[in-house]
JSON list of C-alpha atoms in Angstrom, two decimals:
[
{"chain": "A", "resi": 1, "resn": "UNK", "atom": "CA", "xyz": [-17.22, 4.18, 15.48]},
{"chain": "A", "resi": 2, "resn": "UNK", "atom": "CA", "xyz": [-16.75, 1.17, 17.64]},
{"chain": "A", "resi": 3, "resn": "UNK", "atom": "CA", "xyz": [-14.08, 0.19, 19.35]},
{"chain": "A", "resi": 4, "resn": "UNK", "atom": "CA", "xyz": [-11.38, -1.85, 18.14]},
{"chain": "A", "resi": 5, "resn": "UNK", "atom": "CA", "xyz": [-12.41, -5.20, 18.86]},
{"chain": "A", "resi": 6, "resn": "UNK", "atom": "CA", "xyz": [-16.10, -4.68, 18.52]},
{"chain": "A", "resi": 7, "resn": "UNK", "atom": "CA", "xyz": [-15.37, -3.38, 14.98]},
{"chain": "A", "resi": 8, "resn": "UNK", "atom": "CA", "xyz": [-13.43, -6.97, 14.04]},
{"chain": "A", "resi": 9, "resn": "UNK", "atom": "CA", "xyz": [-16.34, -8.91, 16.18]},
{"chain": "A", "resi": 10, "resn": "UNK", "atom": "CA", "xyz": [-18.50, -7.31, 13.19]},
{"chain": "A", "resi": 11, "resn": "UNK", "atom": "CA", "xyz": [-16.19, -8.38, 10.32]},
{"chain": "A", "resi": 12, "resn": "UNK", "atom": "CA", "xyz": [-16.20, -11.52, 11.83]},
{"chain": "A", "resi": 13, "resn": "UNK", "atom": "CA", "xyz": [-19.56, -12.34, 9.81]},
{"chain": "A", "resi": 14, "resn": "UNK", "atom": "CA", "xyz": [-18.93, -10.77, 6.65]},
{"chain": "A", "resi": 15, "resn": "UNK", "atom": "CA", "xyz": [-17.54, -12.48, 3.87]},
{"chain": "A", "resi": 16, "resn": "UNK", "atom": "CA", "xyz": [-14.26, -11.16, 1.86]},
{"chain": "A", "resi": 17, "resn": "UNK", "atom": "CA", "xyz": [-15.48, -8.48, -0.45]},
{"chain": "A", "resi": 18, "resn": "UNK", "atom": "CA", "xyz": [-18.14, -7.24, 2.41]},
{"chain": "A", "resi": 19, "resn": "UNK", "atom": "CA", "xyz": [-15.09, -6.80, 4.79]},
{"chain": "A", "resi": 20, "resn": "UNK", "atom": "CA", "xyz": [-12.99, -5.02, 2.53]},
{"chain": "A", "resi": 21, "resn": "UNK", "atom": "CA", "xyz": [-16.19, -2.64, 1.71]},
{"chain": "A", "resi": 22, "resn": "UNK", "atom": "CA", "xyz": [-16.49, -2.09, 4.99]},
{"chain": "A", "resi": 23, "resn": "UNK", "atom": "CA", "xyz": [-12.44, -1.22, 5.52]},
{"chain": "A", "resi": 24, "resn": "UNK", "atom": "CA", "xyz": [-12.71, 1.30, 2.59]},
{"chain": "A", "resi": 25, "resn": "UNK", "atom": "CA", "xyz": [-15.84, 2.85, 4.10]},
{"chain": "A", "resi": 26, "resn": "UNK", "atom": "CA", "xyz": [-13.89, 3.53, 7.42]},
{"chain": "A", "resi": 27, "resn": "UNK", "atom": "CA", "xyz": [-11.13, 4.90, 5.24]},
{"chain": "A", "resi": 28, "resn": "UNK", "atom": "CA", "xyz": [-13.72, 7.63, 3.67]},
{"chain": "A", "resi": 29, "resn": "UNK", "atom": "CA", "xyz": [-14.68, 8.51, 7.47]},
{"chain": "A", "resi": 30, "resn": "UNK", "atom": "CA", "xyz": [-11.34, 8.67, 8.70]},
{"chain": "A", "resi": 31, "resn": "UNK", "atom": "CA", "xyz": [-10.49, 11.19, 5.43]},
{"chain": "A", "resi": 32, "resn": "UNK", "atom": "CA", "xyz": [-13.83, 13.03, 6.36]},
{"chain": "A", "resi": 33, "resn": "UNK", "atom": "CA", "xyz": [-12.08, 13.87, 9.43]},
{"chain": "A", "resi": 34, "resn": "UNK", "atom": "CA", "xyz": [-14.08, 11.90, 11.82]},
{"chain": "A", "resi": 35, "resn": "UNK", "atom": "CA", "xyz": [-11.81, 11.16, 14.83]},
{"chain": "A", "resi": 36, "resn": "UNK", "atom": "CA", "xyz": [-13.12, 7.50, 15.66]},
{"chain": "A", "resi": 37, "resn": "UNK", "atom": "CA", "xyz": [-12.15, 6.27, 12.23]},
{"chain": "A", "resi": 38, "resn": "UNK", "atom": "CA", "xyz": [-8.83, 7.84, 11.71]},
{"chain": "A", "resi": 39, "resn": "UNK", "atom": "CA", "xyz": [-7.96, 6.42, 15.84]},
{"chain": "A", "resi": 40, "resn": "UNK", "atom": "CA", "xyz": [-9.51, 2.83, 14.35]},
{"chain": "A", "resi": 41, "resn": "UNK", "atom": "CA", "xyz": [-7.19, 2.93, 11.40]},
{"chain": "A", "resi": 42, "resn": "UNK", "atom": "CA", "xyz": [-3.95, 3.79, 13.63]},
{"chain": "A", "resi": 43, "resn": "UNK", "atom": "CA", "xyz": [-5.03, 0.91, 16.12]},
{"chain": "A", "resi": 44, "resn": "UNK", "atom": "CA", "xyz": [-5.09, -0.98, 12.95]},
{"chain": "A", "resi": 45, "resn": "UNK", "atom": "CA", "xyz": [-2.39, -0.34, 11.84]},
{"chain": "A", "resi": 46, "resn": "UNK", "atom": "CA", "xyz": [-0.35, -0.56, 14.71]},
{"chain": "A", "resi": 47, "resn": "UNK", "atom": "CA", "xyz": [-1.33, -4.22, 15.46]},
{"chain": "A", "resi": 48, "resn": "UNK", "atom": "CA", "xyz": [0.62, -6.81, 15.76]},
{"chain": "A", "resi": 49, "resn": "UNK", "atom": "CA", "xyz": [-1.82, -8.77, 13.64]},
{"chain": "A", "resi": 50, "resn": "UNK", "atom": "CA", "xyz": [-1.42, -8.67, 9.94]},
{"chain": "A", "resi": 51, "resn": "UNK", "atom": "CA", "xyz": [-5.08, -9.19, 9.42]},
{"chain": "A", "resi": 52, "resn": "UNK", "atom": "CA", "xyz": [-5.95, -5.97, 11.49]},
{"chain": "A", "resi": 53, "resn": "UNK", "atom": "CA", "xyz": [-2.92, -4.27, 9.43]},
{"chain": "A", "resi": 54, "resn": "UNK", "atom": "CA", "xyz": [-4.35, -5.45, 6.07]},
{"chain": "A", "resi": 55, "resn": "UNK", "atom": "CA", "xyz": [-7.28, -3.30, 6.36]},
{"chain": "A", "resi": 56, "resn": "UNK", "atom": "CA", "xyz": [-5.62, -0.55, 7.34]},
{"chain": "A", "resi": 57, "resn": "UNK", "atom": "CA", "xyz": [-4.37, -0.61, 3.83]},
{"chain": "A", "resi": 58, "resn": "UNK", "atom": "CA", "xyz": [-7.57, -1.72, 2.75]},
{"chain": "A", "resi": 59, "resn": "UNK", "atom": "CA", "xyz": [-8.40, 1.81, 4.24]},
{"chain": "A", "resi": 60, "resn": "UNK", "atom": "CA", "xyz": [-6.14, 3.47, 2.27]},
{"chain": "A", "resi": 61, "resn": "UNK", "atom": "CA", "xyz": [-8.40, 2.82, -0.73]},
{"chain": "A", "resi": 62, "resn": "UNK", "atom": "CA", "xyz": [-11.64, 4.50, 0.71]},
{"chain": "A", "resi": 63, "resn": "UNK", "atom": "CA", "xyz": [-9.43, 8.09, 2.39]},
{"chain": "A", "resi": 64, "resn": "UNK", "atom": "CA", "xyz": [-6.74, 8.20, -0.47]},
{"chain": "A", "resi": 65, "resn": "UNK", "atom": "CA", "xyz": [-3.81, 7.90, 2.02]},
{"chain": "A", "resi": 66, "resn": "UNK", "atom": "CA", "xyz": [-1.07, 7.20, -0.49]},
{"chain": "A", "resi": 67, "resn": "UNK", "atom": "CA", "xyz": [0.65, 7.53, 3.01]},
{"chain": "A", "resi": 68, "resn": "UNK", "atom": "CA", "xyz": [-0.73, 4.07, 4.31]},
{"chain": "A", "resi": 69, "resn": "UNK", "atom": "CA", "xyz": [0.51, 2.35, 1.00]},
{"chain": "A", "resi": 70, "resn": "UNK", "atom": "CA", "xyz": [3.74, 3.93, 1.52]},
{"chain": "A", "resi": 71, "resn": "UNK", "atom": "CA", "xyz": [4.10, 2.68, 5.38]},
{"chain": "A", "resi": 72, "resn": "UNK", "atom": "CA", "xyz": [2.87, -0.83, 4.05]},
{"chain": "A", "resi": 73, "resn": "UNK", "atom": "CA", "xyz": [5.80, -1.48, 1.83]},
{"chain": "A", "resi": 74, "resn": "UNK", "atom": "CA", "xyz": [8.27, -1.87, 5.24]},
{"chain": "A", "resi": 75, "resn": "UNK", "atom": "CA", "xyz": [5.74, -4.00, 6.93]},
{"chain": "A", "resi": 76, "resn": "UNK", "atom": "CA", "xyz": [7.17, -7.28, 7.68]},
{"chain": "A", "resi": 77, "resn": "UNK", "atom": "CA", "xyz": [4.49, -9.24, 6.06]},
{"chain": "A", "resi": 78, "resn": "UNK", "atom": "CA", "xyz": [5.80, -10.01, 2.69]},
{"chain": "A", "resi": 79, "resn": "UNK", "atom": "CA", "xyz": [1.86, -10.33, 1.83]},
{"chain": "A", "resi": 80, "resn": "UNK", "atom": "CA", "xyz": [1.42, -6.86, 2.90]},
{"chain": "A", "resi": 81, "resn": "UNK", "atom": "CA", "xyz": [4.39, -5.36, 1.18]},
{"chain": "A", "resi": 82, "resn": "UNK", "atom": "CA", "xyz": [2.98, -7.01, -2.60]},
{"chain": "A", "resi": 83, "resn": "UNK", "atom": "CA", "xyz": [-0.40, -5.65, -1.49]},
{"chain": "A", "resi": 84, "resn": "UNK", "atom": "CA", "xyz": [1.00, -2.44, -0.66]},
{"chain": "A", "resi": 85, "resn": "UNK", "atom": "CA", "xyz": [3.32, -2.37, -4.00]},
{"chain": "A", "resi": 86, "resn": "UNK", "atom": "CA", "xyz": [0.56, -3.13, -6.20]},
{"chain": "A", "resi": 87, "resn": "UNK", "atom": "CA", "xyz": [-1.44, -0.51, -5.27]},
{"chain": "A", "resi": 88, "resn": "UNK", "atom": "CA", "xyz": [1.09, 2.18, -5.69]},
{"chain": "A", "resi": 89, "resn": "UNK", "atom": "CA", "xyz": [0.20, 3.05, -9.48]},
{"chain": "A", "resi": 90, "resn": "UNK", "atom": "CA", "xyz": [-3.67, 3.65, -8.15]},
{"chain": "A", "resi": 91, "resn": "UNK", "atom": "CA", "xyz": [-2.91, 5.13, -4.52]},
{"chain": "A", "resi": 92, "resn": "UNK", "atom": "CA", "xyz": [-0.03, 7.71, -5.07]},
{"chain": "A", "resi": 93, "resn": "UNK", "atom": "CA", "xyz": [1.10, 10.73, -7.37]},
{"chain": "A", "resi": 94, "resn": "UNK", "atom": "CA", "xyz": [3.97, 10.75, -9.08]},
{"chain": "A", "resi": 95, "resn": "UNK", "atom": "CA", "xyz": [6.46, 11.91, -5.84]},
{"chain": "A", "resi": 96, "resn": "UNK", "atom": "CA", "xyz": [5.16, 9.12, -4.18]},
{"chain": "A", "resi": 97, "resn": "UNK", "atom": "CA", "xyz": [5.75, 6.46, -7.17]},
{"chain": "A", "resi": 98, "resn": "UNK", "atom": "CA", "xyz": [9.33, 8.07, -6.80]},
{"chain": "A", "resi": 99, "resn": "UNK", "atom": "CA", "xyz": [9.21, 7.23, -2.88]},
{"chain": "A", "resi": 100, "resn": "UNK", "atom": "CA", "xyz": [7.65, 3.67, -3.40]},
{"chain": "A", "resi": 101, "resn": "UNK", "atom": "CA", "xyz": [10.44, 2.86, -5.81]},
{"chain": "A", "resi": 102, "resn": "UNK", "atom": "CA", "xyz": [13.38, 4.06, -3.80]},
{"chain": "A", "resi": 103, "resn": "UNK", "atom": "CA", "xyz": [12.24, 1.81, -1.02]},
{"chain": "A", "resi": 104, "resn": "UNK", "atom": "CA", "xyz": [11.45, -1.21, -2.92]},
{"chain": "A", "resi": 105, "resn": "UNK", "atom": "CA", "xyz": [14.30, -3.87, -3.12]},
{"chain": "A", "resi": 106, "resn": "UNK", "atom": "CA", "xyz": [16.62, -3.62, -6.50]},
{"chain": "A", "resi": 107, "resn": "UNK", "atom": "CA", "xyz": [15.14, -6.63, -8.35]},
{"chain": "A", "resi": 108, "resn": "UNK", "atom": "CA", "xyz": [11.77, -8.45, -8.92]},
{"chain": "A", "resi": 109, "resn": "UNK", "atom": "CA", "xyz": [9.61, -5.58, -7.00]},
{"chain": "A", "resi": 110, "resn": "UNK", "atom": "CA", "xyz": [10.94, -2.88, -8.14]},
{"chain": "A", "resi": 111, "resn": "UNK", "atom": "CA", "xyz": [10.98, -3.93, -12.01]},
{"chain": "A", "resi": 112, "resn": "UNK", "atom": "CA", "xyz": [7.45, -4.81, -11.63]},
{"chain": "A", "resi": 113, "resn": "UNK", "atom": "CA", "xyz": [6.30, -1.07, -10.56]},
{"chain": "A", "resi": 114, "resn": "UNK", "atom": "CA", "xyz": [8.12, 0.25, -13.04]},
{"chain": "A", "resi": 115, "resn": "UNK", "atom": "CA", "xyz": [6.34, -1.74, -15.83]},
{"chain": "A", "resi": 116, "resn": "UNK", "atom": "CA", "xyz": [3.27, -1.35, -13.74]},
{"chain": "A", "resi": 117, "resn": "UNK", "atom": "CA", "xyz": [3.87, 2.75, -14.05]},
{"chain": "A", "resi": 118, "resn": "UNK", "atom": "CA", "xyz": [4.64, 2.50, -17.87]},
{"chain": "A", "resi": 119, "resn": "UNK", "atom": "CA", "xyz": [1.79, 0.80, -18.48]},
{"chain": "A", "resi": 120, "resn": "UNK", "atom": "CA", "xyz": [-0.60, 3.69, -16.78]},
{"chain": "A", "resi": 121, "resn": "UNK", "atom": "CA", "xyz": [1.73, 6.07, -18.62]},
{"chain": "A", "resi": 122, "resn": "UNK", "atom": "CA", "xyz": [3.43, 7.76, -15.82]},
{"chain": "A", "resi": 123, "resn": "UNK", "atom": "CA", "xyz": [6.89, 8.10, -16.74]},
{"chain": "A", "resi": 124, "resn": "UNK", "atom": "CA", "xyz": [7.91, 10.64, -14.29]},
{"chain": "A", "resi": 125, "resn": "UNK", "atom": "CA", "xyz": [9.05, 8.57, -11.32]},
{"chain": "A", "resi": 126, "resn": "UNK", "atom": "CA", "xyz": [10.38, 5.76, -13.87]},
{"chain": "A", "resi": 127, "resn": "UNK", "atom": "CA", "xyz": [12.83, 8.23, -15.69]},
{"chain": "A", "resi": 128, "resn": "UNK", "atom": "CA", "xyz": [14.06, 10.01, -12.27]},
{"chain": "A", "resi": 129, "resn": "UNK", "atom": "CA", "xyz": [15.14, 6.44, -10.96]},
{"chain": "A", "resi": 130, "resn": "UNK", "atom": "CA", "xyz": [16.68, 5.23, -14.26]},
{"chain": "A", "resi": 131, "resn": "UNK", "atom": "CA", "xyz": [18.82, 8.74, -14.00]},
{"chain": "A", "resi": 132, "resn": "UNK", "atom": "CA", "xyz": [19.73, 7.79, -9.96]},
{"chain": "A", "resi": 133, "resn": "UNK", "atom": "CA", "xyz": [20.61, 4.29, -11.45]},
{"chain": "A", "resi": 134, "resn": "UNK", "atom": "CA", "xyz": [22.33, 5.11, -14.63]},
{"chain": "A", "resi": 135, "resn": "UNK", "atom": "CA", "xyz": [24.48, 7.59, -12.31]},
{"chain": "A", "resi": 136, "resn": "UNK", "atom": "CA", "xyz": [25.47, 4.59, -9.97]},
{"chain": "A", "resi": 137, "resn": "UNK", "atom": "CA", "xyz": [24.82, 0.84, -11.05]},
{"chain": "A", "resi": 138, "resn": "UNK", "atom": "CA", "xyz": [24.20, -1.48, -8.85]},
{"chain": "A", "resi": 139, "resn": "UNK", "atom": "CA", "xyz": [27.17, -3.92, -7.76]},
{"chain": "A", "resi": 140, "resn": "UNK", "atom": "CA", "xyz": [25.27, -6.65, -8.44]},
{"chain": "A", "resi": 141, "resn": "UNK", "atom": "CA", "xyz": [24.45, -5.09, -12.39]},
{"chain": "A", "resi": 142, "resn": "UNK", "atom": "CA", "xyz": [20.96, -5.41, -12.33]},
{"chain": "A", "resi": 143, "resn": "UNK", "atom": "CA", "xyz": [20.50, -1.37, -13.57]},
{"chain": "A", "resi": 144, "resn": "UNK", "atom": "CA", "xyz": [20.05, -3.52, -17.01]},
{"chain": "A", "resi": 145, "resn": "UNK", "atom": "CA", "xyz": [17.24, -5.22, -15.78]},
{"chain": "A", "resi": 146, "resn": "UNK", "atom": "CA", "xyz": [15.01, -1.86, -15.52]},
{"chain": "A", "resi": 147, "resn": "UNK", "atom": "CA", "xyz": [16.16, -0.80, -18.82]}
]
């Protein structure tokens, strides 16, 4: 695997969906266990640069690193966190649904993975934070809002 900035110099050329292809096919080396890809996809993601961190999640997809999605959700792109939250129902099991919703903000995000979750049928992580919320509302009273 190249190194960092040789690897972007070849993105460079590609259009949208060809980048992302490529992103997920160093994900599948890096879960493979090859060492140049999974020390690519830390420089990645460890970058200033919210481009370069982008396909580290793009990554995620190709090594099935719920772990990446999870990291993405406290990025501080806002465009990264959505990315990150909407891929929570494909990328991670049901403890890390549970993990994803505990560290989304009360509100829009968090509502939306839980309908996102019902709709794929996975209940689990749904019901175990209506019973942490049910136990203690929310000052603000927006516990209603997930029911």
């Amino acid at each position: 695997m190249a190194p960092r900035g040789s690897w972007l110099d070849e993105l460079a050329g590609l259009d949208h969906r060809q980048r992302m292809l490529r992103a997920v096919e160093l994900g599948q080396s890096a879960a493979k266990g090859h060492a140049h890809a999974r020390d690519l996809v830390s420089v990645l993601r460890a970058s200033d640069d919210v481009y370069a961190r982008s396909l580290a999640l793009a990554s995620g997809f190709g090594s099935g690193d719920a772990a990446d999605v999870l990291l993405a959700l406290s990025d501080p792109s806002r465009t990264l966190r959505r990315r990150a939250a909407k891929r929570i129902v494909a990328c991670c099991d049901d403890a890390g649904a549970g993990k994803a919703l505990a560290a989304l903000p009360r509100g829009g995000p968090r509502t939306a993975l839980c309908a996102q979750l019902a709709r794929a049928r996975r209940h689990t992580a749904v019901e175990a934070l209506l019973s942490c919320e049910i136990a203690e509302p929310a000052p603000d009273g927006r516990t209603l809002d997930l029911i």
